[in-house]
Short mmCIF file of C-alpha atoms and ligand atoms in Angstrom, two decimals:
data_model
loop_
_atom_site.label_atom_id
_atom_site.label_comp_id
_atom_site.label_asym_id
_atom_site.label_seq_id
_atom_site.Cartn_x
_atom_site.Cartn_y
_atom_site.Cartn_z
CA ALA A 11 -71.01 -62.54 -23.96
CA LEU A 12 -67.76 -61.56 -22.23
CA ALA A 13 -69.14 -58.65 -20.16
CA GLY A 14 -67.37 -58.41 -16.80
CA LYS A 15 -64.31 -60.33 -18.04
CA CYS A 16 -60.89 -58.73 -18.24
CA ALA A 17 -58.50 -59.77 -21.02
CA LEU A 18 -54.80 -59.23 -21.67
CA VAL A 19 -53.55 -59.49 -25.26
CA THR A 20 -49.76 -59.45 -25.61
CA GLY A 21 -48.44 -57.87 -28.77
CA GLY A 22 -51.90 -56.39 -29.14
CA THR A 23 -51.02 -53.22 -31.02
CA SER A 24 -50.64 -54.70 -34.50
CA GLY A 25 -51.76 -57.50 -36.80
CA ILE A 26 -53.45 -60.52 -35.24
CA GLY A 27 -53.29 -59.22 -31.65
CA LEU A 28 -55.01 -55.98 -32.61
CA GLY A 29 -57.75 -57.95 -34.38
CA ILE A 30 -58.22 -60.17 -31.31
CA ALA A 31 -58.38 -57.13 -29.01
CA LYS A 32 -61.11 -55.63 -31.20
CA ARG A 33 -63.12 -58.88 -31.19
CA LEU A 34 -62.92 -59.39 -27.42
CA LYS A 35 -63.90 -55.74 -26.87
CA THR A 36 -66.97 -56.05 -29.08
CA LEU A 37 -67.89 -59.21 -27.13
CA GLY A 38 -67.92 -57.00 -24.02
CA ALA A 39 -64.57 -57.76 -22.36
CA SER A 40 -62.37 -55.08 -20.79
CA VAL A 41 -59.21 -55.44 -22.84
CA ILE A 42 -55.64 -54.42 -22.11
CA ILE A 43 -53.22 -54.54 -25.01
CA ASN A 44 -49.50 -54.83 -24.43
CA SER A 45 -46.41 -54.10 -26.44
CA HIS A 46 -42.90 -52.76 -25.94
CA GLU A 47 -43.76 -49.53 -27.76
CA THR A 48 -44.32 -46.14 -26.10
CA PRO A 49 -47.83 -44.92 -25.20
CA SER A 50 -47.64 -42.26 -27.93
CA ASP A 51 -46.66 -44.93 -30.51
CA VAL A 52 -49.77 -46.94 -29.73
CA GLN A 53 -52.25 -44.06 -29.31
CA PRO A 54 -53.49 -44.26 -32.93
CA ALA A 55 -54.20 -48.00 -32.54
CA LEU A 56 -56.00 -47.35 -29.23
CA ASP A 57 -58.08 -44.51 -30.72
CA ASP A 58 -59.05 -46.76 -33.59
CA LEU A 59 -59.98 -49.65 -31.27
CA ASN A 60 -62.02 -47.39 -29.05
CA LYS A 61 -64.25 -46.37 -31.94
CA HIS A 62 -65.77 -49.85 -31.72
CA ASP A 63 -68.46 -50.97 -29.26
CA GLY A 64 -67.41 -52.24 -25.85
CA PRO A 65 -65.44 -51.09 -22.82
CA ASP A 66 -62.44 -48.81 -23.50
CA VAL A 67 -59.23 -50.66 -24.32
CA ARG A 68 -56.13 -49.66 -22.33
CA PHE A 69 -52.40 -50.10 -22.94
CA ALA A 70 -49.76 -51.75 -20.73
CA GLN A 71 -46.17 -51.33 -21.83
CA ALA A 72 -43.60 -54.09 -21.32
CA ASP A 73 -40.92 -55.65 -23.46
CA MET A 74 -41.80 -59.34 -23.38
CA SER A 75 -38.18 -60.38 -23.95
CA ALA A 76 -37.38 -60.12 -20.23
CA HIS A 77 -39.00 -61.80 -17.26
CA VAL A 78 -38.42 -58.79 -15.01
CA ASN A 79 -40.41 -56.48 -17.34
CA ILE A 80 -43.35 -58.87 -17.28
CA ASP A 81 -43.32 -59.00 -13.47
CA GLU A 82 -43.21 -55.19 -13.29
CA MET A 83 -46.12 -54.82 -15.69
CA MET A 84 -48.25 -57.41 -13.89
CA ASP A 85 -47.43 -55.96 -10.45
CA ALA A 86 -48.43 -52.46 -11.60
CA LEU A 87 -51.73 -53.80 -13.01
CA LYS A 88 -52.38 -55.65 -9.76
CA ARG A 89 -51.88 -52.40 -7.80
CA ASP A 90 -54.60 -50.92 -10.06
CA GLN A 91 -56.86 -53.84 -9.00
CA ILE A 92 -56.68 -55.43 -12.45
CA SER A 93 -56.65 -59.22 -12.72
CA PHE A 94 -57.23 -61.24 -15.83
CA ASP A 95 -59.89 -63.79 -16.71
CA ILE A 96 -58.59 -64.15 -20.28
CA LEU A 97 -54.95 -64.26 -21.37
CA VAL A 98 -54.07 -64.22 -25.06
CA ASN A 99 -50.37 -64.93 -25.52
CA ASN A 100 -50.01 -63.46 -28.98
CA VAL A 101 -46.66 -61.67 -29.00
CA GLY A 102 -44.21 -63.12 -31.48
CA ILE A 103 -41.29 -62.18 -33.68
CA GLN A 104 -39.55 -63.92 -36.56
CA HIS A 105 -35.96 -64.24 -37.81
CA VAL A 106 -35.07 -66.01 -41.05
CA LYS A 107 -31.52 -67.47 -41.27
CA PRO A 108 -29.96 -70.93 -41.59
CA ILE A 109 -28.97 -72.47 -38.23
CA VAL A 110 -25.24 -72.04 -38.91
CA ASP A 111 -25.71 -68.28 -39.37
CA PHE A 112 -28.45 -67.82 -36.76
CA PRO A 113 -27.25 -65.40 -34.04
CA VAL A 114 -27.37 -66.94 -30.55
CA GLU A 115 -28.86 -63.71 -29.15
CA LYS A 116 -31.70 -63.90 -31.68
CA TRP A 117 -32.37 -67.51 -30.69
CA GLN A 118 -32.57 -66.49 -27.03
CA GLN A 119 -34.74 -63.44 -27.73
CA ILE A 120 -37.21 -65.44 -29.81
CA LEU A 121 -37.45 -68.18 -27.19
CA GLU A 122 -38.13 -65.57 -24.49
CA ILE A 123 -40.70 -63.59 -26.49
CA ASN A 124 -42.47 -66.39 -28.38
CA LEU A 125 -42.42 -69.06 -25.66
CA SER A 126 -41.25 -68.06 -22.17
CA SER A 127 -43.44 -64.93 -21.90
CA SER A 128 -46.47 -67.25 -22.08
CA PHE A 129 -45.13 -69.30 -19.17
CA TYR A 130 -44.37 -66.21 -17.06
CA LEU A 131 -47.79 -64.67 -17.73
CA SER A 132 -49.61 -67.96 -17.13
CA LYS A 133 -47.92 -68.10 -13.69
CA HIS A 134 -49.31 -64.64 -12.95
CA VAL A 135 -52.89 -65.17 -14.11
CA LEU A 136 -53.66 -68.76 -13.10
CA PRO A 137 -54.16 -68.17 -9.33
CA HIS A 138 -56.87 -65.53 -9.98
CA MET A 139 -58.55 -67.72 -12.61
CA LYS A 140 -58.47 -70.67 -10.22
CA ALA A 141 -60.05 -68.60 -7.44
CA LYS A 142 -62.78 -67.43 -9.85
CA LYS A 143 -63.26 -70.99 -11.16
CA TRP A 144 -63.16 -69.55 -14.70
CA GLY A 145 -60.35 -68.73 -17.07
CA ARG A 146 -59.23 -68.83 -20.67
CA ILE A 147 -55.65 -68.98 -21.92
CA ILE A 148 -55.20 -68.84 -25.67
CA ASN A 149 -51.74 -69.23 -27.10
CA ILE A 150 -51.29 -67.96 -30.63
CA ALA A 151 -48.91 -70.59 -31.97
CA SER A 152 -48.59 -71.19 -35.72
CA ALA A 153 -48.73 -73.87 -38.41
CA HIS A 154 -45.02 -73.81 -37.52
CA GLY A 155 -46.04 -75.31 -34.17
CA LEU A 156 -47.07 -78.44 -36.08
CA VAL A 157 -44.68 -78.57 -39.05
CA ALA A 158 -41.35 -76.93 -39.88
CA SER A 159 -39.85 -74.77 -42.60
CA ALA A 160 -36.17 -74.23 -43.26
CA TYR A 161 -34.44 -71.10 -41.88
CA LYS A 162 -36.85 -70.59 -38.96
CA SER A 163 -35.17 -72.67 -36.23
CA ALA A 164 -35.97 -70.47 -33.22
CA TYR A 165 -39.51 -69.68 -34.33
CA VAL A 166 -40.38 -73.32 -35.10
CA ALA A 167 -38.81 -74.54 -31.84
CA ALA A 168 -40.70 -71.91 -29.79
CA LYS A 169 -44.00 -72.62 -31.55
CA HIS A 170 -43.64 -76.40 -31.09
CA GLY A 171 -42.77 -75.67 -27.44
CA ILE A 172 -45.88 -73.60 -26.82
CA LEU A 173 -48.08 -76.50 -27.88
CA GLY A 174 -46.49 -78.52 -25.06
CA LEU A 175 -47.01 -75.73 -22.53
CA THR A 176 -50.65 -75.46 -23.67
CA LYS A 177 -51.26 -79.14 -22.90
CA VAL A 178 -49.66 -78.96 -19.45
CA ALA A 179 -51.62 -75.86 -18.41
CA ALA A 180 -54.83 -77.52 -19.61
CA LEU A 181 -54.17 -80.68 -17.58
CA GLU A 182 -53.14 -78.84 -14.42
CA HIS A 183 -56.35 -76.76 -14.44
CA ALA A 184 -58.86 -79.11 -16.05
CA GLU A 185 -61.05 -79.13 -12.92
CA ASP A 186 -60.81 -75.39 -12.30
CA GLY A 187 -63.06 -74.10 -15.09
CA ILE A 188 -59.93 -72.96 -16.92
CA THR A 189 -59.21 -73.94 -20.51
CA CYS A 190 -55.90 -73.52 -22.32
CA ASN A 191 -55.69 -73.92 -26.09
CA ALA A 192 -53.41 -73.02 -28.96
CA ILE A 193 -54.39 -71.57 -32.32
CA CYS A 194 -52.14 -72.45 -35.25
CA PRO A 195 -52.61 -69.99 -38.13
CA GLY A 196 -51.00 -70.39 -41.53
CA TYR A 197 -49.73 -67.24 -43.26
CA VAL A 198 -51.74 -64.16 -42.30
CA TRP A 199 -50.86 -60.89 -44.07
CA THR A 200 -49.59 -58.71 -41.18
CA PRO A 201 -46.55 -56.45 -40.58
CA LEU A 202 -44.66 -59.54 -39.29
CA VAL A 203 -45.02 -61.29 -42.65
CA GLU A 204 -44.37 -58.11 -44.62
CA GLN A 205 -41.12 -57.58 -42.71
CA GLN A 206 -39.82 -61.10 -43.38
CA LEU A 207 -40.38 -60.79 -47.13
CA ALA A 208 -36.99 -59.19 -47.79
CA ASP A 209 -35.14 -61.83 -45.73
CA GLN A 210 -37.04 -64.65 -47.43
CA CYS A 211 -36.06 -63.20 -50.82
CA LYS A 212 -32.41 -63.21 -49.72
CA VAL A 213 -32.21 -66.76 -48.29
CA HIS A 214 -34.23 -68.32 -51.11
CA GLY A 215 -32.85 -66.14 -53.92
CA LEU A 216 -36.36 -65.24 -55.11
CA SER A 217 -38.31 -62.07 -55.91
CA LYS A 218 -41.04 -60.78 -53.55
CA GLN A 219 -43.81 -62.09 -55.79
CA GLU A 220 -42.06 -65.49 -56.01
CA VAL A 221 -41.72 -65.65 -52.21
CA ILE A 222 -45.43 -64.89 -51.79
CA GLU A 223 -46.44 -67.52 -54.36
CA ASN A 224 -43.78 -70.24 -53.92
CA ILE A 225 -42.95 -69.99 -50.20
CA MET A 226 -45.93 -68.47 -48.42
CA LEU A 227 -49.01 -69.53 -50.38
CA GLN A 228 -47.59 -72.76 -51.84
CA PRO A 229 -48.11 -74.72 -48.57
CA GLN A 230 -51.64 -73.30 -48.14
CA PRO A 231 -53.96 -75.34 -50.39
CA THR A 232 -56.51 -72.48 -50.38
CA LYS A 233 -53.78 -70.28 -51.97
CA LYS A 234 -55.06 -67.42 -49.85
CA PHE A 235 -53.73 -65.65 -46.79
CA VAL A 236 -55.67 -66.41 -43.60
CA GLN A 237 -57.60 -63.32 -42.46
CA ILE A 238 -56.94 -61.58 -39.14
CA ASP A 239 -60.70 -61.55 -38.45
CA GLU A 240 -60.85 -65.34 -38.85
CA VAL A 241 -58.24 -65.82 -36.11
CA ALA A 242 -60.00 -63.22 -33.94
CA GLU A 243 -63.37 -64.94 -34.31
CA LEU A 244 -61.94 -68.32 -33.29
CA THR A 245 -60.30 -66.71 -30.26
CA GLY A 246 -63.61 -65.16 -29.26
CA PHE A 247 -65.33 -68.54 -29.61
CA LEU A 248 -62.71 -70.23 -27.40
CA CYS A 249 -63.41 -67.61 -24.73
CA GLY A 250 -67.11 -68.43 -24.65
CA ASP A 251 -68.80 -70.79 -22.22
CA LEU A 252 -69.76 -73.18 -25.05
CA ALA A 253 -66.04 -73.84 -25.61
CA GLY A 254 -65.66 -75.03 -22.03
CA SER A 255 -64.86 -78.62 -23.05
CA ILE A 256 -62.21 -77.62 -25.58
CA THR A 257 -58.93 -77.68 -23.69
CA GLY A 258 -55.34 -78.77 -24.23
CA THR A 259 -55.74 -78.78 -27.97
CA SER A 260 -54.40 -76.91 -30.96
CA LEU A 261 -56.73 -75.60 -33.63
CA ALA A 262 -55.21 -75.14 -37.07
CA ILE A 263 -56.54 -72.24 -39.14
CA ASP A 264 -54.18 -72.67 -42.05
CA GLY A 265 -56.14 -73.14 -45.30
CA GLY A 266 -55.35 -76.86 -45.21
CA TRP A 267 -51.55 -76.53 -44.86
CA THR A 268 -51.14 -79.20 -42.15
CA ALA A 269 -53.69 -81.57 -43.74
CA ARG A 270 -51.02 -82.67 -46.21
P1 NAD B 5 -47.09 -58.25 -35.85
O1 NAD B 5 -45.65 -58.01 -36.10
O2 NAD B 5 -48.11 -57.59 -36.73
O3 NAD B 5 -47.44 -57.87 -34.35
C1 NAD B 5 -46.59 -58.24 -33.29
C2 NAD B 5 -46.99 -57.51 -32.04
O4 NAD B 5 -46.03 -57.83 -31.02
C3 NAD B 5 -46.95 -55.98 -32.17
O5 NAD B 5 -47.98 -55.44 -31.35
C4 NAD B 5 -45.58 -55.63 -31.59
O6 NAD B 5 -45.52 -54.32 -31.07
C5 NAD B 5 -45.49 -56.65 -30.48
N1 NAD B 5 -44.12 -56.92 -30.04
C6 NAD B 5 -43.04 -57.23 -30.79
N2 NAD B 5 -41.96 -57.42 -30.01
C7 NAD B 5 -42.37 -57.22 -28.73
C8 NAD B 5 -41.74 -57.28 -27.47
N3 NAD B 5 -40.43 -57.54 -27.35
N4 NAD B 5 -42.48 -57.05 -26.36
C9 NAD B 5 -43.80 -56.76 -26.45
N5 NAD B 5 -44.45 -56.69 -27.62
C10 NAD B 5 -43.75 -56.92 -28.74
O7 NAD B 5 -47.27 -59.85 -35.86
P2 NAD B 5 -48.50 -60.80 -36.22
O8 NAD B 5 -48.26 -61.35 -37.57
O9 NAD B 5 -49.79 -60.18 -35.89
O10 NAD B 5 -48.20 -62.01 -35.22
C11 NAD B 5 -48.86 -62.19 -33.98
C12 NAD B 5 -48.67 -63.62 -33.51
O11 NAD B 5 -49.23 -64.51 -34.47
C13 NAD B 5 -47.20 -64.05 -33.36
O12 NAD B 5 -47.06 -64.88 -32.24
C14 NAD B 5 -46.94 -64.82 -34.63
O13 NAD B 5 -45.91 -65.75 -34.46
C15 NAD B 5 -48.27 -65.49 -34.82
N6 NAD B 5 -48.50 -65.93 -36.18
C16 NAD B 5 -48.47 -65.05 -37.22
C17 NAD B 5 -48.67 -65.53 -38.50
C18 NAD B 5 -48.65 -64.63 -39.69
O14 NAD B 5 -48.61 -65.14 -40.82
N7 NAD B 5 -48.71 -63.32 -39.53
C19 NAD B 5 -48.90 -66.89 -38.72
C20 NAD B 5 -48.92 -67.75 -37.63
C21 NAD B 5 -48.71 -67.26 -36.37
#
């Protein structure tokens, strides 16, 4: 369904981004995955992806915490005649600390990676999409784009912010065949969540099992982690032509978390 389309997935070498890359590839898109890692770091992920049907997936390295890196990556891709019909702003990091102890540099880094990179990349891809009269921007936000939790100030602020950016991009390009939407997953078991377990144990004074049950799954009425494939499937749907009237919205995929 996406044959002939070219897609960029930021933070596409792990977790949700990797799952989205696989889904878009099997739908026929030419996919480029990005991360800050080295090509040899990501080779195993690429080899694994390329076992699946669809055009070969390629890698574009750039650390999304700096505007200049994003420009360099996009300029290099442009020189290779690559322009994007689909942009999935998926990259995101977490840091768990009360505001009073939250390092200013971490705040700035999270805002750059989780929010500003989507703005910079949207600036790059929108002119091509507009010329083609077709485009899809999907911002992977979070349930934390809709509601808050303690100790995640930068993450929650960035995720609330990206819902605003999503709406503006949708309005500015509503007549151009371009849609822009946000997906708001609840807890998905990925390396990002695994890595925050230890910090959550520390700030809450709980064991790992207690954090999983009382902090992560407690707000999700289904009491289950959301699956990577579920987020990937929704992303694929939003890229399709039948999703052409869905724009400027946020779709929760959170086991009922934000229904409360
Ligand atoms: P993950 O840690 O498994 O993957 C993150 C990806 O981003 C990796 O490919 C990593 O290499 C890349 N990355 C990290 N820092 C980077 C940088 N500076 N520059 C470029 N790439 C960088 O994370 P995940 O859980 O798959 O999360 C993906 C997105 O989904 C994030 O935006 C996250 O906020 C969001 N999300 C995750 C959950 C969850 O429970 N896992 C829930 C809601 C939203």
